[in-house]
Coordinates of C-alpha atoms in Angstrom, one line a residue:
M1 CA 274.8 113.2 214.0
A2 CA 273.9 110.0 215.7
E3 CA 270.9 109.7 217.9
I4 CA 271.6 108.4 221.4
R5 CA 268.8 107.5 223.9
R6 CA 269.3 106.6 227.5
F7 CA 267.6 103.5 229.1
G8 CA 268.8 103.1 232.7
L9 CA 272.5 102.0 232.8
V10 CA 272.6 101.3 229.0
R11 CA 272.1 103.5 226.0
H12 CA 271.0 103.0 222.4
L13 CA 272.6 104.6 219.4
R14 CA 271.2 104.9 215.9
S15 CA 273.2 106.5 213.1
T16 CA 272.4 107.9 209.7
P17 CA 273.4 106.6 206.2
T18 CA 276.0 109.3 205.8
E19 CA 277.7 108.8 209.1
H20 CA 280.0 105.9 209.9
V21 CA 280.0 104.9 213.6
V22 CA 282.9 102.9 215.2
H23 CA 282.1 101.3 218.6
Q24 CA 285.2 100.2 220.5
R25 CA 285.6 98.5 223.8
G26 CA 289.2 98.6 224.8
D27 CA 291.3 98.0 221.6
R28 CA 288.5 95.9 220.0
V29 CA 286.0 97.1 217.5
V30 CA 282.6 95.9 218.6
N31 CA 280.3 97.7 216.0
S32 CA 281.3 99.6 212.8
G33 CA 279.2 100.8 209.9
T34 CA 276.7 103.3 208.5
S35 CA 273.0 103.2 209.4
C36 CA 273.8 100.9 212.3
S37 CA 271.9 100.6 215.6
F38 CA 273.2 99.0 218.8
W39 CA 273.2 99.1 222.6
F40 CA 276.2 100.1 224.5
R41 CA 277.4 100.8 228.0
P42 CA 278.8 104.4 228.3
L43 CA 281.3 103.4 230.9
T44 CA 283.1 101.0 228.7
A45 CA 282.3 102.2 225.2
A46 CA 284.4 104.5 223.0
L47 CA 282.4 105.9 220.1
S48 CA 283.6 107.7 216.9
E49 CA 281.4 109.1 214.2
V50 CA 283.1 109.8 210.8
P51 CA 281.0 111.3 207.9
V52 CA 281.3 109.4 204.7
D53 CA 279.5 111.8 202.3
D54 CA 281.4 114.0 199.8
R55 CA 282.5 117.3 201.4
E56 CA 283.4 120.6 199.9
L57 CA 286.3 122.6 201.4
P58 CA 286.8 126.2 200.2
L59 CA 290.5 127.3 200.2
L60 CA 292.0 130.7 200.2
F61 CA 295.7 131.1 200.5
H62 CA 298.5 133.4 199.3
A63 CA 301.7 132.6 197.5
R64 CA 304.6 134.4 195.8
T65 CA 305.3 134.3 192.1
G66 CA 308.7 134.0 190.4
D67 CA 308.9 137.8 190.0
F68 CA 308.2 138.4 193.7
Q69 CA 304.6 139.3 193.4
K70 CA 302.0 138.1 195.9
V71 CA 298.9 136.5 194.5
A72 CA 295.8 135.0 196.2
V73 CA 294.5 131.6 195.2
Q74 CA 290.9 130.7 195.7
A75 CA 290.0 127.1 195.2
T76 CA 287.6 124.3 196.3
V77 CA 288.6 120.8 197.2
T78 CA 286.1 117.9 197.2
Y79 CA 287.1 115.0 199.4
R80 CA 285.7 112.1 201.5
F81 CA 286.8 109.7 204.1
A82 CA 287.4 106.5 202.3
D83 CA 288.4 104.4 205.4
P84 CA 286.4 105.6 208.4
E85 CA 288.1 103.2 210.8
Q86 CA 291.5 104.4 209.6
V87 CA 290.4 108.1 209.9
A88 CA 289.1 107.5 213.4
G89 CA 292.4 106.1 214.4
R90 CA 294.4 109.1 213.0
I91 CA 292.0 112.0 213.8
D92 CA 289.8 112.5 216.9
F93 CA 286.2 111.9 215.8
A94 CA 285.1 110.8 219.2
I95 CA 281.5 111.7 220.2
D96 CA 280.0 112.2 223.6
T97 CA 278.1 109.1 224.7
A98 CA 275.3 111.3 226.1
T99 CA 274.7 113.9 223.4
G100 CA 276.2 112.3 220.3
R101 CA 278.2 115.4 219.5
W102 CA 281.9 115.6 218.7
R103 CA 284.1 116.3 221.6
S104 CA 286.5 118.3 219.5
A105 CA 286.5 119.9 216.0
P106 CA 287.9 117.1 213.7
L107 CA 286.6 118.7 210.5
D108 CA 288.7 121.9 211.3
Q109 CA 291.7 119.7 211.7
V110 CA 291.1 118.0 208.3
A111 CA 290.5 121.5 206.7
H112 CA 293.8 122.7 208.2
L113 CA 295.6 119.7 206.8
L114 CA 294.1 120.0 203.3
T115 CA 294.7 123.8 203.2
E116 CA 298.4 123.6 204.1
T117 CA 299.0 120.7 201.8
A118 CA 297.3 122.5 198.9
Q119 CA 299.1 125.7 199.7
Q120 CA 302.4 123.9 199.6
H121 CA 301.9 122.4 196.2
A122 CA 300.6 125.8 194.8
A123 CA 303.6 127.7 196.2
D124 CA 306.0 125.2 194.7
L125 CA 304.4 125.9 191.3
L126 CA 304.0 129.6 191.5
V127 CA 307.5 130.3 192.7
T128 CA 308.7 129.3 189.2
T129 CA 306.0 131.2 187.4
A130 CA 305.8 134.8 186.5
M131 CA 302.8 136.8 187.7
A132 CA 301.5 137.4 184.2
D133 CA 301.6 133.7 183.4
A134 CA 300.0 132.9 186.7
L135 CA 297.2 135.3 186.1
G136 CA 296.7 134.2 182.5
A137 CA 296.8 130.4 182.3
G138 CA 297.9 129.8 185.9
A139 CA 294.5 128.6 187.1
T140 CA 294.6 125.5 185.0
A141 CA 298.2 124.7 185.9
I142 CA 297.5 125.3 189.6
R143 CA 294.4 123.0 189.4
E144 CA 296.3 120.2 187.8
R145 CA 299.2 120.6 190.3
L146 CA 296.8 120.6 193.3
R147 CA 294.9 117.6 192.0
T148 CA 298.1 115.6 191.4
G149 CA 299.7 116.6 194.6
L150 CA 296.6 116.0 196.9
V151 CA 295.7 112.7 195.2
G152 CA 299.2 111.4 195.6
D153 CA 299.9 112.8 199.0
A154 CA 301.1 110.0 201.3
R155 CA 299.9 111.6 204.5
L156 CA 296.4 112.0 203.2
G157 CA 296.4 108.4 202.0
D158 CA 297.7 107.1 205.4
T159 CA 294.9 109.2 207.1
G160 CA 292.2 107.6 204.9
I161 CA 291.3 110.9 203.1
V162 CA 290.6 110.7 199.4
V163 CA 290.6 113.9 197.3
L164 CA 287.9 113.6 194.5
D165 CA 288.3 116.9 192.7
V166 CA 290.0 120.3 192.8
R167 CA 288.6 123.5 191.3
V168 CA 290.6 126.8 191.2
V169 CA 288.1 129.6 191.2
A170 CA 290.5 132.6 190.9
V171 CA 294.1 133.7 191.0
R172 CA 294.3 137.4 191.9
P173 CA 297.1 139.8 192.7
D174 CA 297.2 142.6 195.2
P175 CA 294.6 145.3 194.5
D176 CA 297.2 147.9 193.4
I177 CA 298.8 145.4 191.0
E178 CA 295.4 144.3 189.8
R179 CA 294.4 147.9 189.1
A180 CA 297.7 148.5 187.3
L181 CA 297.2 145.4 185.1
Q182 CA 293.6 146.5 184.4
T183 CA 294.6 149.9 183.3
P184 CA 295.7 149.1 179.7
A185 CA 292.5 147.1 179.1
R186 CA 290.4 149.8 180.7
E187 CA 292.1 152.5 178.6
L188 CA 291.5 150.4 175.4
I189 CA 287.9 150.0 176.4
Q190 CA 287.6 153.7 177.2
E191 CA 289.2 154.5 173.8
E192 CA 286.6 152.2 172.1
A193 CA 283.9 153.9 174.1
D194 CA 285.2 157.3 173.2
R195 CA 285.4 156.3 169.6
A196 CA 281.8 155.0 169.7
T197 CA 280.8 158.3 171.4
Y198 CA 282.5 160.4 168.7
E199 CA 281.0 158.3 166.0
R200 CA 277.6 158.7 167.5
R201 CA 278.1 162.4 167.9
A202 CA 279.3 162.7 164.3
H203 CA 276.3 160.7 163.1
A204 CA 274.1 162.9 165.2
V205 CA 275.7 166.1 163.7
E206 CA 275.4 164.6 160.2
R207 CA 271.7 163.9 160.9
E208 CA 271.2 167.4 162.3
R209 CA 272.9 168.9 159.2
A210 CA 270.6 166.8 156.9
I211 CA 267.6 168.0 158.9
S212 CA 268.8 171.6 158.7
E213 CA 269.3 171.3 155.0
N214 CA 265.9 169.8 154.6
E215 CA 264.4 172.6 156.7
L216 CA 266.3 175.2 154.6
Q217 CA 265.2 173.6 151.4
S218 CA 261.6 173.6 152.7
K219 CA 261.9 177.3 153.6
I220 CA 263.4 178.1 150.1
E221 CA 260.5 176.2 148.5
L222 CA 258.0 178.0 150.7
A223 CA 259.6 181.4 149.9
A224 CA 259.4 180.7 146.2
R225 CA 255.8 179.6 146.5
E226 CA 255.1 182.8 148.5
E227 CA 256.8 184.9 145.9
R228 CA 254.7 183.3 143.1
L229 CA 251.6 183.8 145.3
V230 CA 252.4 187.5 145.9
A231 CA 253.2 188.0 142.1
Q232 CA 249.9 186.3 141.2
H233 CA 248.1 188.4 143.8
G234 CA 249.6 191.6 142.4
A235 CA 248.7 190.6 138.9
N236 CA 245.1 189.9 140.0
E237 CA 245.0 193.3 141.8
R238 CA 246.3 195.1 138.7
R239 CA 243.9 193.2 136.5
R240 CA 241.1 194.1 138.8
A241 CA 242.1 197.8 138.9
T242 CA 242.3 197.8 135.1
E243 CA 238.9 196.3 134.8
E244 CA 237.5 198.7 137.4
A245 CA 239.1 201.7 135.6
A246 CA 237.8 200.5 132.3
A247 CA 234.3 200.0 133.8
A248 CA 234.5 203.5 135.4
R249 CA 235.5 205.1 132.0
I250 CA 232.7 203.3 130.3
A251 CA 230.3 204.4 133.1
A252 CA 231.6 208.0 132.9
A253 CA 231.3 208.1 129.1
A254 CA 227.8 206.8 129.4
E255 CA 226.9 209.3 132.1
A256 CA 228.4 212.1 130.0
E257 CA 226.6 211.0 127.0
R258 CA 223.3 210.8 129.0
I259 CA 223.9 214.2 130.4
G260 CA 224.7 215.7 127.0
L261 CA 221.6 214.1 125.5
A262 CA 219.6 215.4 128.4
A263 CA 221.1 218.9 128.1
A264 CA 220.5 218.9 124.3
A265 CA 216.9 217.8 124.8
E266 CA 216.4 220.4 127.5
A267 CA 217.9 223.1 125.3
D268 CA 215.8 222.1 122.4
R269 CA 212.7 222.1 124.6
V270 CA 213.6 225.5 126.0
R271 CA 214.3 226.8 122.5
Q272 CA 211.1 225.4 121.2
T273 CA 209.2 226.8 124.1
G274 CA 210.8 230.2 123.7
T275 CA 210.1 230.2 120.0
A276 CA 206.5 229.2 120.6
A277 CA 206.1 231.9 123.3
A278 CA 207.7 234.5 121.0
D279 CA 205.5 233.5 118.2
A280 CA 202.4 233.6 120.4
E281 CA 203.4 237.0 121.8
A282 CA 204.0 238.3 118.3
A283 CA 200.7 237.0 117.1
R284 CA 199.1 238.6 120.2
M285 CA 200.8 241.9 119.6
A286 CA 199.7 241.8 116.0
V287 CA 196.1 241.2 117.1
L288 CA 196.3 244.0 119.7
S289 CA 197.7 246.4 117.2
E290 CA 194.6 246.1 115.1
L291 CA 192.2 246.6 118.0
D292 CA 190.6 250.0 118.9
H293 CA 191.1 252.0 122.0
G294 CA 188.1 250.7 123.8
T295 CA 188.8 247.1 123.2
L296 CA 192.4 247.6 124.5
L297 CA 191.0 249.3 127.6
A298 CA 188.7 246.5 128.2
L299 CA 191.4 243.9 127.9
A300 CA 193.7 245.9 130.2
L301 CA 190.9 246.0 132.8
R302 CA 190.5 242.2 132.5
D303 CA 194.2 241.7 132.9
L304 CA 194.2 244.0 135.9
A305 CA 191.3 242.3 137.4
G306 CA 193.0 239.0 137.0
G307 CA 196.1 240.2 138.9
L308 CA 194.2 241.8 141.8
P309 CA 193.5 239.9 145.1
E310 CA 190.1 238.6 145.8
I311 CA 187.7 241.4 146.9
G312 CA 184.6 240.5 148.7
T313 CA 182.7 243.8 148.3
V314 CA 183.6 246.9 146.3
N315 CA 181.9 250.2 146.7
V316 CA 182.4 252.3 143.6
T317 CA 181.5 256.0 144.0
P318 CA 181.2 258.3 141.1
D319 CA 184.3 260.3 142.2
L320 CA 186.4 257.1 142.5
L321 CA 185.3 255.9 139.1
T322 CA 185.9 259.3 137.5
S323 CA 189.5 259.5 138.8
V324 CA 190.3 255.9 137.8
L325 CA 189.0 256.3 134.3
A326 CA 190.9 259.5 133.9
K327 CA 194.2 257.8 134.9
L328 CA 193.6 255.0 132.6
T329 CA 192.8 257.3 129.7
D330 CA 196.0 259.3 130.4
G331 CA 198.0 256.1 130.5
A332 CA 196.6 254.8 127.3
A333 CA 197.2 258.1 125.5
R334 CA 200.9 258.1 126.5

């Protein structure tokens, strides 16, 4: 946007490199160009400002295909104003002499012109094209048709507008038709996804089976080892019991032999002791049989005295002594 300053009854304008300013007084062009600077009188000056940079215009319009289906075309048109003075003479780019702003909306008018022209060329192409072809390779055909049509359009050339490039972003049908067309591909993708899922599950089941088999094999191996361990433990216990029984038998035999030897020794001792006692008693009786009565009486008294308890004092009277001697004599005579 041009910069306008006020100095009394005159004003000064300074434009930018991307804006072409046309200064007219009456039907005569006084100043014209980009990056220009000049003085003017607002009462007699008519100013127009035309952008000369490349501009992008997004387009969205609808058309009908040859099989009576509606499609939406989304495109972008790149254009510029090749002859600013010619454009200013065909489209109102006049600016306010006080603010430097456009008095109308000239770019909207240009956008309307380009949109309708592009829509007309696209409609002429799509009306002879089936929807499937339009959705498939239609974007390239529409782009070439729009570029050819807009570049060679006489009205745009007379206006001073040059189309530099055309890009078709998308060609889309109605949502219902689009969903219907997407269904086969979605079903195919879903089938592939299901197949991948089934394969993954089958692989998982196979891996689980392998793991189960390995676990079962490990359990079988552990059971076999445990069986061998139990058998070995039983054999060890049997061997230990056999050894203990053998040791017990040996110990019992030894003890019995010891007891027998001890008993034999004790019997022999008793027998020898009895024999010795009998021999001694026989010898004693033989000796006693040869003694006289008095000697026997004396020995009897000695033995009797040895068997009596200890007596501190004994008083022997003649009567007591006489009775005792008489009993002893009677006993000896019997």
